[in-house]
mmCIF file of C-alpha atoms and ligand atoms in Angstrom:
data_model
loop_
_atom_site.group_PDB
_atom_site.id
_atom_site.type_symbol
_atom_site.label_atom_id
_atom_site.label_comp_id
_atom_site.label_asym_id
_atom_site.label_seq_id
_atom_site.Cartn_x
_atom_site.Cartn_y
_atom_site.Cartn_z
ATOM 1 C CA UNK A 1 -0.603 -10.331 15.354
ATOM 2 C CA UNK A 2 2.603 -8.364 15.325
ATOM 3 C CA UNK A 3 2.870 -6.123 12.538
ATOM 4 C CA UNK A 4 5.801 -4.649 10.456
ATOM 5 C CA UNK A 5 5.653 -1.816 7.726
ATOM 6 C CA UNK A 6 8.238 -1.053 5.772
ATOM 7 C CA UNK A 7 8.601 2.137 3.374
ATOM 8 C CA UNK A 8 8.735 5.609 2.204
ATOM 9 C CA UNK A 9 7.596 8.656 4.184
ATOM 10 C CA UNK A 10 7.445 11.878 2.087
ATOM 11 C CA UNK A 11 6.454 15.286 1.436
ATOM 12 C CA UNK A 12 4.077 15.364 -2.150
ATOM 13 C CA UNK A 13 3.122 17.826 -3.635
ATOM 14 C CA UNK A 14 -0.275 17.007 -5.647
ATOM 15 C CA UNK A 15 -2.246 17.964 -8.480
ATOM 16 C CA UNK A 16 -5.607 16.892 -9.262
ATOM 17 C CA UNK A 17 -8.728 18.527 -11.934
ATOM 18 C CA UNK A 18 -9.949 19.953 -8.074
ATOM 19 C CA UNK A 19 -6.799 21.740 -7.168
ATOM 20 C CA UNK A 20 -3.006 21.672 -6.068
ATOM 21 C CA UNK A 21 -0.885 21.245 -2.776
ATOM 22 C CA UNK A 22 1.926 22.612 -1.672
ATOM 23 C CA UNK A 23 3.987 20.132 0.192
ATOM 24 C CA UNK A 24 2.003 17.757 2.200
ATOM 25 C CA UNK A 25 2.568 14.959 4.763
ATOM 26 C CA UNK A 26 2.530 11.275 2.556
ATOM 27 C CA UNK A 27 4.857 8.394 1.620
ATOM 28 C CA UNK A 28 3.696 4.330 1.341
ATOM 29 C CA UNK A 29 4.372 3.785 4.988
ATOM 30 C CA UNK A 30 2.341 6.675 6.183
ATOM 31 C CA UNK A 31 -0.831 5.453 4.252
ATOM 32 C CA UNK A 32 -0.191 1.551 4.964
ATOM 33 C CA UNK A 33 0.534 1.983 8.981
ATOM 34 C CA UNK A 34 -2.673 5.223 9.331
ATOM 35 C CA UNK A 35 -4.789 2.638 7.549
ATOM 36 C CA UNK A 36 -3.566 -0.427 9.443
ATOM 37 C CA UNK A 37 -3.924 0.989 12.810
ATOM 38 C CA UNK A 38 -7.695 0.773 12.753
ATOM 39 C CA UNK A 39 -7.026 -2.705 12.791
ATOM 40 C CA UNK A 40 -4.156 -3.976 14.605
ATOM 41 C CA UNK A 41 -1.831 -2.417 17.439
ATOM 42 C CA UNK A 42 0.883 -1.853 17.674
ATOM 43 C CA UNK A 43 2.077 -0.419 14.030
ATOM 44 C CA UNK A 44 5.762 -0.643 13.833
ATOM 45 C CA UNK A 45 7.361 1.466 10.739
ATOM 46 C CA UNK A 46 10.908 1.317 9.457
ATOM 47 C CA UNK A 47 11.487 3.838 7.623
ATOM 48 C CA UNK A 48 13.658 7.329 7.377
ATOM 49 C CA UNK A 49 12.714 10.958 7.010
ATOM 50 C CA UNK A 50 15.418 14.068 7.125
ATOM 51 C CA UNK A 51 15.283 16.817 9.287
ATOM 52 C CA UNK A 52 12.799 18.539 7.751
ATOM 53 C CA UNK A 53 9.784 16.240 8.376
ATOM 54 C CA UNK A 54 6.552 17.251 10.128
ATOM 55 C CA UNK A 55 6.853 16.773 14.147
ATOM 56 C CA UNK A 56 3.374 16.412 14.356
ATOM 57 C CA UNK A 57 2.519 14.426 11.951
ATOM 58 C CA UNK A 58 4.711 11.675 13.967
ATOM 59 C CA UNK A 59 2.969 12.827 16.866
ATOM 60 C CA UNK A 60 -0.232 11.441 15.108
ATOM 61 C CA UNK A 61 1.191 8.297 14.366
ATOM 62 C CA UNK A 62 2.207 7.409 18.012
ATOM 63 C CA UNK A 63 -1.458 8.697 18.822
ATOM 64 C CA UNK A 64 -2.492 6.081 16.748
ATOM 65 C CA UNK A 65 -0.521 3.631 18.411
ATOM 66 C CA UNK A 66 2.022 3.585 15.479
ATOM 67 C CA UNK A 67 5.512 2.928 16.724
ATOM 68 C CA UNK A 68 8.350 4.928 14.669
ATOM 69 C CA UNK A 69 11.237 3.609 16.324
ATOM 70 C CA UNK A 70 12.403 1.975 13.264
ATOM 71 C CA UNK A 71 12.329 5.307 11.860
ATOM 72 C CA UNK A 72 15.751 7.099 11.188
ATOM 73 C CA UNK A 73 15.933 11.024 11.312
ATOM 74 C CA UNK A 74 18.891 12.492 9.220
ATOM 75 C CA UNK A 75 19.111 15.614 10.371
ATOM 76 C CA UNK A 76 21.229 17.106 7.860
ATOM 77 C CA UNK A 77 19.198 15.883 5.378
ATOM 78 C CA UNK A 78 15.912 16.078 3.116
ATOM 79 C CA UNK A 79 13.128 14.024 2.785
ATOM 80 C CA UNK A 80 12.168 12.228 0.026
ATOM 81 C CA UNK A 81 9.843 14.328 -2.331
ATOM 82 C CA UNK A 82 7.434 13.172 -4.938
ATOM 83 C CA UNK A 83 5.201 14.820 -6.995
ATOM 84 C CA UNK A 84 2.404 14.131 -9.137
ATOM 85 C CA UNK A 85 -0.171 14.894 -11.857
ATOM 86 C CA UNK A 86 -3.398 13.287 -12.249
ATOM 87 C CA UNK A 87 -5.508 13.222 -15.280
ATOM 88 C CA UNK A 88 -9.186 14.141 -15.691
ATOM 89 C CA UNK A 89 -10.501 10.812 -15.265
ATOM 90 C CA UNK A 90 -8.629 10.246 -12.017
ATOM 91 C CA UNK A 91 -7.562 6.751 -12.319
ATOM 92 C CA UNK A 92 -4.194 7.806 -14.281
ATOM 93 C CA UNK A 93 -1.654 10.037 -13.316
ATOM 94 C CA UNK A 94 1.946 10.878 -14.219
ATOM 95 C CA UNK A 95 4.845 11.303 -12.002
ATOM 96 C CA UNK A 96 6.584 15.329 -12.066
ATOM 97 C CA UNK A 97 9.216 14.753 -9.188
ATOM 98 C CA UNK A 98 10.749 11.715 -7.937
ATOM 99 C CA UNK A 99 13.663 13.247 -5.491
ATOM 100 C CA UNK A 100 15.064 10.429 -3.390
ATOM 101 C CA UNK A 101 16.912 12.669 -0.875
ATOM 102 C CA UNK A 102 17.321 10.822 2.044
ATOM 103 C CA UNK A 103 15.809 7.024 0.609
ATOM 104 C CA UNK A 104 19.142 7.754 -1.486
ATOM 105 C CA UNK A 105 21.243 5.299 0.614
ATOM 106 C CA UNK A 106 18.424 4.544 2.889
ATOM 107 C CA UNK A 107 20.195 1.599 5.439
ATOM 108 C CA UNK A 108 16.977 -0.239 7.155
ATOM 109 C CA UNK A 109 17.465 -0.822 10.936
ATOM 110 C CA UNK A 110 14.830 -3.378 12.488
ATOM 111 C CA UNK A 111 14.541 -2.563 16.066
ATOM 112 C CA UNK A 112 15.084 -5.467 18.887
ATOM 113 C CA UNK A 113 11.039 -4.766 19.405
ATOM 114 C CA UNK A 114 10.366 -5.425 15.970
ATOM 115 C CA UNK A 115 11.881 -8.753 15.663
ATOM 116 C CA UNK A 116 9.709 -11.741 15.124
ATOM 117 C CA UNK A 117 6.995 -9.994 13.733
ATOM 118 C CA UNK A 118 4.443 -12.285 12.497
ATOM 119 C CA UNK A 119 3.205 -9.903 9.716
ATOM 120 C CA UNK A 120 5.648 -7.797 7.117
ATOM 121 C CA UNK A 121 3.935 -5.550 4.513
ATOM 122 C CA UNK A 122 7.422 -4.506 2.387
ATOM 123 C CA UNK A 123 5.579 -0.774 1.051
ATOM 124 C CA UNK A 124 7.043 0.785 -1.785
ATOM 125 C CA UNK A 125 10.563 1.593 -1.752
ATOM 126 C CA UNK A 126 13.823 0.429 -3.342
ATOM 127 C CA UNK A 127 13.928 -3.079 -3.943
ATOM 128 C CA UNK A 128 17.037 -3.670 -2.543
ATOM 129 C CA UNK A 129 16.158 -2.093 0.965
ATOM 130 C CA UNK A 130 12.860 -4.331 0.833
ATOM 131 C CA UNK A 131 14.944 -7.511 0.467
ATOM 132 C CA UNK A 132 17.633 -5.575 3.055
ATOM 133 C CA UNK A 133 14.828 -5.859 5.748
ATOM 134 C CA UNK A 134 13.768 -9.533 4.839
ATOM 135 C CA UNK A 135 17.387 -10.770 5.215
ATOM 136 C CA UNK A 136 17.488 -8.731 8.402
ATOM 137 C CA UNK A 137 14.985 -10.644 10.628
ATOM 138 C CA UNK A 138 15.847 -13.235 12.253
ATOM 139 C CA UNK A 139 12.853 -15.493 11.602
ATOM 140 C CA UNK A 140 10.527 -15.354 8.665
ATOM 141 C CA UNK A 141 7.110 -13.735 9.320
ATOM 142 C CA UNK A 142 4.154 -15.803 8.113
ATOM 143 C CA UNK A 143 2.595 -13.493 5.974
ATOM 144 C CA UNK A 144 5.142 -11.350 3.831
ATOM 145 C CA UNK A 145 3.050 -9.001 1.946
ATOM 146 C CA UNK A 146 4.694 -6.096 -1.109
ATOM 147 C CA UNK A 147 3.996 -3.315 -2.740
ATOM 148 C CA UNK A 148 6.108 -1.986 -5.555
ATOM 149 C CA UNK A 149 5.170 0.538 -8.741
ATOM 150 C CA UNK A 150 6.726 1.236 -12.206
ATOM 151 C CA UNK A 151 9.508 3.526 -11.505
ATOM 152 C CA UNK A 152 11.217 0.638 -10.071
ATOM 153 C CA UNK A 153 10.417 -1.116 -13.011
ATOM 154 C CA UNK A 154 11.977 1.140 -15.307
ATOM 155 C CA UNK A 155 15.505 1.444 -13.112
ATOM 156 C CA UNK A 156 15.856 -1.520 -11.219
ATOM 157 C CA UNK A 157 13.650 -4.580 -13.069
ATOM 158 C CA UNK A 158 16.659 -7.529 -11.851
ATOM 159 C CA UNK A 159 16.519 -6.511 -8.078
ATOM 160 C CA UNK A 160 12.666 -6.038 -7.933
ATOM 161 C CA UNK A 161 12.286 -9.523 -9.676
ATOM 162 C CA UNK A 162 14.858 -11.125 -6.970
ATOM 163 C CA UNK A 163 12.401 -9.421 -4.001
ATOM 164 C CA UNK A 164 9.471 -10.364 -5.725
ATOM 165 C CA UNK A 165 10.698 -13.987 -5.181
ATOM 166 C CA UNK A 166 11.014 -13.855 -1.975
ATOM 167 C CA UNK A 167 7.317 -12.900 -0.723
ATOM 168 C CA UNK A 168 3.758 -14.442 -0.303
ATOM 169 C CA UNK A 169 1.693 -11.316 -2.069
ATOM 170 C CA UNK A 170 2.252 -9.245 -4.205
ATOM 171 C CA UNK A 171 0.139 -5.710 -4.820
ATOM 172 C CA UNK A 172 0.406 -4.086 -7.902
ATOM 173 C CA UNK A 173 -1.872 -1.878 -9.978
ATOM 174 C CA UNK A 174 -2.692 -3.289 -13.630
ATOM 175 C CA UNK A 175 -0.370 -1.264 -15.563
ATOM 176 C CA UNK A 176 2.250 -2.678 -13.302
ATOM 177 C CA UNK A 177 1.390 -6.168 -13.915
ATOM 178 C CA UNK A 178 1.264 -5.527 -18.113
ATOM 179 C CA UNK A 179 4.804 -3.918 -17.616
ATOM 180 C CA UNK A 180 6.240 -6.807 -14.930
ATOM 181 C CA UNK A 181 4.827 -9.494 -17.236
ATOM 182 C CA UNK A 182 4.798 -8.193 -20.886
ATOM 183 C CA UNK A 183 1.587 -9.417 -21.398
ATOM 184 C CA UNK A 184 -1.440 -7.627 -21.992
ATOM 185 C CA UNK A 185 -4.430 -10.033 -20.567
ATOM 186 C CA UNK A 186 -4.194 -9.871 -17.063
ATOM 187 C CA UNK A 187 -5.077 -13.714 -16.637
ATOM 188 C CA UNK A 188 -2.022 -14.377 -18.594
ATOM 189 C CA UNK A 189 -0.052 -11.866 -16.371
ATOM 190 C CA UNK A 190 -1.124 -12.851 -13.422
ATOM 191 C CA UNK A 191 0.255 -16.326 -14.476
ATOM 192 C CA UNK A 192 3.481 -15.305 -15.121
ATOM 193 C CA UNK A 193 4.199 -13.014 -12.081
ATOM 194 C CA UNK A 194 2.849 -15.788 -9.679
ATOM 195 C CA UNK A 195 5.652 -18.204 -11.334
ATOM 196 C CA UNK A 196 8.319 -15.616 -9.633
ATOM 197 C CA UNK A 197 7.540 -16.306 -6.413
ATOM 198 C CA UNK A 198 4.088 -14.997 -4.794
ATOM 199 C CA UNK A 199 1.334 -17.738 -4.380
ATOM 200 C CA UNK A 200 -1.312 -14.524 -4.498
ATOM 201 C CA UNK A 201 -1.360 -11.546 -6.376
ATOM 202 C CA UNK A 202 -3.137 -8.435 -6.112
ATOM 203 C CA UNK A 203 -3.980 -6.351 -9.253
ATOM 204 C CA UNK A 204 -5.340 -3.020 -8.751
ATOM 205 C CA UNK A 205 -7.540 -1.458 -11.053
ATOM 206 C CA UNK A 206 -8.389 1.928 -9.556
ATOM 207 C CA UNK A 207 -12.010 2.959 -9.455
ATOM 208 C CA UNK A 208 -12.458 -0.402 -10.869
ATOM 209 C CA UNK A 209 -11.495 -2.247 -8.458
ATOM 210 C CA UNK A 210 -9.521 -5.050 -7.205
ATOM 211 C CA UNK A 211 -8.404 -8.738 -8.375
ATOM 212 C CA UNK A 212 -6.874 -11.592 -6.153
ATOM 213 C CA UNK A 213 -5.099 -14.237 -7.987
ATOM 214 C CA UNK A 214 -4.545 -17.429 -6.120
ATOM 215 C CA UNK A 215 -3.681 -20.752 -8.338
ATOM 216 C CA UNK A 216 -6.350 -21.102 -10.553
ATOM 217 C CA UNK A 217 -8.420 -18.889 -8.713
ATOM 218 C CA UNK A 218 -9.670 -15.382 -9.151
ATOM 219 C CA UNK A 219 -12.169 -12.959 -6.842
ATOM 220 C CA UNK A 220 -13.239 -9.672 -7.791
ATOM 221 C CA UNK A 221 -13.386 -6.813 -5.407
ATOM 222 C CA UNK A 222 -15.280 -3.772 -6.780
ATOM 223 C CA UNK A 223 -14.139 -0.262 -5.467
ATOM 224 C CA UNK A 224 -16.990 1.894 -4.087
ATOM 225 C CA UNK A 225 -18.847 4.263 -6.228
ATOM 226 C CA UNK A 226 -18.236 7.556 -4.742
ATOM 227 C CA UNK A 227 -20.160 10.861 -6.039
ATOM 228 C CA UNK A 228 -16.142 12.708 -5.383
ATOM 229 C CA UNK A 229 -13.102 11.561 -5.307
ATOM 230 C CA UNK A 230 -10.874 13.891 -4.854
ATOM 231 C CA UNK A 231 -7.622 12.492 -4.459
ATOM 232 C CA UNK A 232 -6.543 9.141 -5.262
ATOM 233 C CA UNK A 233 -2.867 9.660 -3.317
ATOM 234 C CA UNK A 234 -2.045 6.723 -1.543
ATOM 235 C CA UNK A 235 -4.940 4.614 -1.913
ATOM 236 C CA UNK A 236 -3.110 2.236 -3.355
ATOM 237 C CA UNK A 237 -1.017 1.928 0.219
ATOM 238 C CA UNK A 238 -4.256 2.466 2.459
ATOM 239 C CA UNK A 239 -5.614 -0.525 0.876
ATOM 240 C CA UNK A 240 -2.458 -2.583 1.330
ATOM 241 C CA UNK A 241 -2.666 -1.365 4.913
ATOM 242 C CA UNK A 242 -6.208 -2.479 5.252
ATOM 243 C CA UNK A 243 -5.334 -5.736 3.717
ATOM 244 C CA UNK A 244 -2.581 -6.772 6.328
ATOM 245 C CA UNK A 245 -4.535 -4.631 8.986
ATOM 246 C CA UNK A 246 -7.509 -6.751 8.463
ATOM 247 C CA UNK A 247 -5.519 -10.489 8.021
ATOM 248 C CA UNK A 248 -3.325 -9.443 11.038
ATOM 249 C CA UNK A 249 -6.403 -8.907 13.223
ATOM 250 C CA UNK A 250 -7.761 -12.090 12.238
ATOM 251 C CA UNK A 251 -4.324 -14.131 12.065
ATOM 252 C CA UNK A 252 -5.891 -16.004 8.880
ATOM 253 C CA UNK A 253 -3.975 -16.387 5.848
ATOM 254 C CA UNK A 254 -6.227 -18.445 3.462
ATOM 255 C CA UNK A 255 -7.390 -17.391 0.552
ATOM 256 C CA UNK A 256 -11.062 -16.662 1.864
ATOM 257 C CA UNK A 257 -10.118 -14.708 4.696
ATOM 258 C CA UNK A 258 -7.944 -12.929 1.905
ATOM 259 C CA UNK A 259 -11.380 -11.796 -0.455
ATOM 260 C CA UNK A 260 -12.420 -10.357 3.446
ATOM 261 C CA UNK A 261 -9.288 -8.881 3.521
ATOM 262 C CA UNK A 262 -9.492 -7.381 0.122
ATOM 263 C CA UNK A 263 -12.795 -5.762 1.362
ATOM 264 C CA UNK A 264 -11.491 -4.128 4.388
ATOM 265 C CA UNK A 265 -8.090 -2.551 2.153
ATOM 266 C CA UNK A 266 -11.418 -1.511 -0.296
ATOM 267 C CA UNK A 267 -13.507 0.466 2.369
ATOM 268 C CA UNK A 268 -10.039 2.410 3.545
ATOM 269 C CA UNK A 269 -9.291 2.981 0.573
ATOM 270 C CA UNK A 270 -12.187 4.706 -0.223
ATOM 271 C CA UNK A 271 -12.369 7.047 2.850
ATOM 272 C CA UNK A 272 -8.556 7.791 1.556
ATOM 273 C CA UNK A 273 -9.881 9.448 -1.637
ATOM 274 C CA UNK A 274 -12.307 11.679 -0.268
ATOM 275 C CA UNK A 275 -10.194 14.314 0.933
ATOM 276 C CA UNK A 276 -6.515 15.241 0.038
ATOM 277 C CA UNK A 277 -3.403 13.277 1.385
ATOM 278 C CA UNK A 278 -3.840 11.462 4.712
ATOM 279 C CA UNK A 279 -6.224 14.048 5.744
ATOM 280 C CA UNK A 280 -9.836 11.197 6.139
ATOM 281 C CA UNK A 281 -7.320 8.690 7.700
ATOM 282 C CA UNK A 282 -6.849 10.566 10.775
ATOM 283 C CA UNK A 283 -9.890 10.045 12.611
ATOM 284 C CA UNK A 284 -11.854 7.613 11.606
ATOM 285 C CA UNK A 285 -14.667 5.320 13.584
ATOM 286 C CA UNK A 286 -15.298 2.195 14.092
ATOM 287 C CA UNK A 287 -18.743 2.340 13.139
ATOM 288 C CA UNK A 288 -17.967 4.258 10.058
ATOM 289 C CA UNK A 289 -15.267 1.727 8.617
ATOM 290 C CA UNK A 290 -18.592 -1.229 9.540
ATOM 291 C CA UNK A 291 -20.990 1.089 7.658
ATOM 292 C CA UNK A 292 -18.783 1.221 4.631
ATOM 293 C CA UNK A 293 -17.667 -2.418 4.690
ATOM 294 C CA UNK A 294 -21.046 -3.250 4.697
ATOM 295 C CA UNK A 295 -21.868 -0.929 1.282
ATOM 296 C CA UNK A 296 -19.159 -3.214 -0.102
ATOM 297 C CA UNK A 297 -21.254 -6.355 1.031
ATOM 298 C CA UNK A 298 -24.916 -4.565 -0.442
ATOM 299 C CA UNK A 299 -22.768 -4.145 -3.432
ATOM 300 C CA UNK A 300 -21.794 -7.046 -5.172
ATOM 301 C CA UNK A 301 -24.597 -9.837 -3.469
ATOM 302 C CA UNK A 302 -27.642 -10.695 -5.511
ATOM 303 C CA UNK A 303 -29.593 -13.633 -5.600
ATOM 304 C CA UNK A 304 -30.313 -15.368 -8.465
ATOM 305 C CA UNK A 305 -32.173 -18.557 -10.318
ATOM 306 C CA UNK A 306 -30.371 -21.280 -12.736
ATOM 307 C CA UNK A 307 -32.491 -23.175 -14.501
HETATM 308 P P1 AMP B 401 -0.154 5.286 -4.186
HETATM 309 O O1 AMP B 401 -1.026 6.438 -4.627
HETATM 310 O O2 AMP B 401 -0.831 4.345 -3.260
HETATM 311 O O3 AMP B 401 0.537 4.621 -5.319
HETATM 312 O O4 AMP B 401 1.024 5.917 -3.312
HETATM 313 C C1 AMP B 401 1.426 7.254 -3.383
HETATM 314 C C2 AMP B 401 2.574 7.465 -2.402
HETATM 315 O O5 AMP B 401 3.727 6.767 -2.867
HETATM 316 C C3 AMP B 401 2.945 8.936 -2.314
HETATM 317 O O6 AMP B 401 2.620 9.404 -1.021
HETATM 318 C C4 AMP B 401 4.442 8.977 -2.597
HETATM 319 O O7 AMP B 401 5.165 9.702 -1.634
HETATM 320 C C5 AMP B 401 4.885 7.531 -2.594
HETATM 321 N N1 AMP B 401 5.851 7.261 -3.675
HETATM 322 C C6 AMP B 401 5.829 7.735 -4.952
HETATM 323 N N2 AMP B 401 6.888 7.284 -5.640
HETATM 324 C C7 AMP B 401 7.622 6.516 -4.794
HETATM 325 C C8 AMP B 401 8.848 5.765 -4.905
HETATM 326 N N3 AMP B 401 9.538 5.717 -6.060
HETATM 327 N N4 AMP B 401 9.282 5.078 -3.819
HETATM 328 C C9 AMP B 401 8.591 5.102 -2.666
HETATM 329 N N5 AMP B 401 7.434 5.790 -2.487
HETATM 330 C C10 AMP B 401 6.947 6.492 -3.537
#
């Protein structure tokens, strides 16, 4: 049940209709391996930060049994910095800052301890460096879940469509599947992008939810209705991290144990929202994450008579 996360750990600096941050702890691999760790141990993150990242922040991870020996420091350098802008209705948002800094010329080492992972969840990061860390194990992990968004749509379309051929799911949100596909239905779109390469596909639909596309198949997961949410940062990546968490645990890759899967990535990414950054990830329990996964179950079963 050997796990591998790949991808960016930042600084953000967020702004939301409830208020702003200065710099704060984030990046896709922070989300995916916090949110993973509830499920499977050990975490192991390639990534790199500069020499300006937060000591205790990696402190956390390793308390959290999330190893960051894939994780190059440049010393002499920044990390990468993102900022962003979300609209009243939470579910959008616009980009301010996208500073690459040390991801720049990121070069992805895999760690002896790392090889043969069973499980690789490629986060968000430059395409090339995703399919950099494929090429680089030695043997092909069973399950090879990604992530990507729409800035890499808009600079780098040919090498994200070469990576996207390469790997088993793929998560995107819906805008990202309109813009990947040019097609507007997402039935349609989901067509298309599964004839790239992924036999499942993920769409995301923010406070509405989640879809899992599988052949000719479709389930719905709902997201939770929450009275606040107060910042949707990186629950997009705490789901993903809950996904492979969860499917790791259980060392099940069919589709059913997938629609479980897509449960578990729901309820974490629900806890994410609640507070700014990775703040509600930190300490969660085990009977909270069982109380919430089970809202998800009161939530969408009903009983009913055909005639
Ligand atoms: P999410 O809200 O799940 O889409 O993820 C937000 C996280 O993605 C933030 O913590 C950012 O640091 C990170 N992020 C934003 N843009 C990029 C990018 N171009 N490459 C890698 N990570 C990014």
């Amino acid at each position: 049940m050997s796990l591998v996360v790949v991808g960016s750990m930042a600084f953000d600096a967020l702004e939301t209709p409830f208020g702003k941050t200065d710099k704060i702890v984030g990046g896709a691999a922070t989300y995916i391996s916090l949110s993973a760790s509830y499920f499977v141990k050990p975490v192991n993150v390639v990534s790199v930060v500069g020499g300006d990242f937060d000591q205790d922040h990696i402190s956390l991870m390793h308390n959290r049994n999330i190893s960051t020996e894939g994780v190059q420091v440049k010393e002499n350098e920044k990390s990468f910095f993102w900022s962003g802008r979300y609209f009243n209705d939470m579910n959008s948002r616009e980009t301010l800052v996208t500073e690459l800094n040390v991801l720049g010329d990121f070069d992805p080492i895999i760690p002896e301890a790392y090889q043969n992972c069973e499980y690789l969840m490629l986060g968000n990061l430059a395409p090339q460096v995703q399919r950099t860390v494929l090429e680089r194990l030695t043997n092909r992990p069973k399950l090879i879940v990604m992530d990507t968004m729409n800035f890499w749509m808009d600079i780098a379309m040919e090498e994200l469509q070469k990576t996207i051929g390469m790997v088993d799911v793929l998560s995107i949100n819906d805008e990202e599947a309109r813009q990947l596909s040019g097609e507007y239905s997402l039935v349609k779109a989901a067509r298309k992008i599964m004839a790239m390469g992924p036999k499942f596909l993920i769409i995301k639909k923010g406070e509405h939810g989640a879809l899992l596309f599988h052949d000719d198949k479709v389930f719905f997961a709902p997201a939770l209705p929450l009275e606040e949410v107060f910042d949707p940062t990186g629950a997009g990546d705490t789901f993903a991290g809950g996904f492979i968490g969860y499917i790791a645990a259980t060392g099940d890759t069919s589709f059913e144990n997938m629609k479980r899967a897509i449960i578990h990535g729901s309820a974490m990414a629900s806890f994410c929202v609640e507070k700014f950054g990775t703040e509600r990830l930190k300490s969660l329990g085990q009977q909270e994450i069982d109380n919430r996964v089970q809202q998800f179950v009161s939530l969408v079963a009903f009983d009913t008579v055909l005639s």
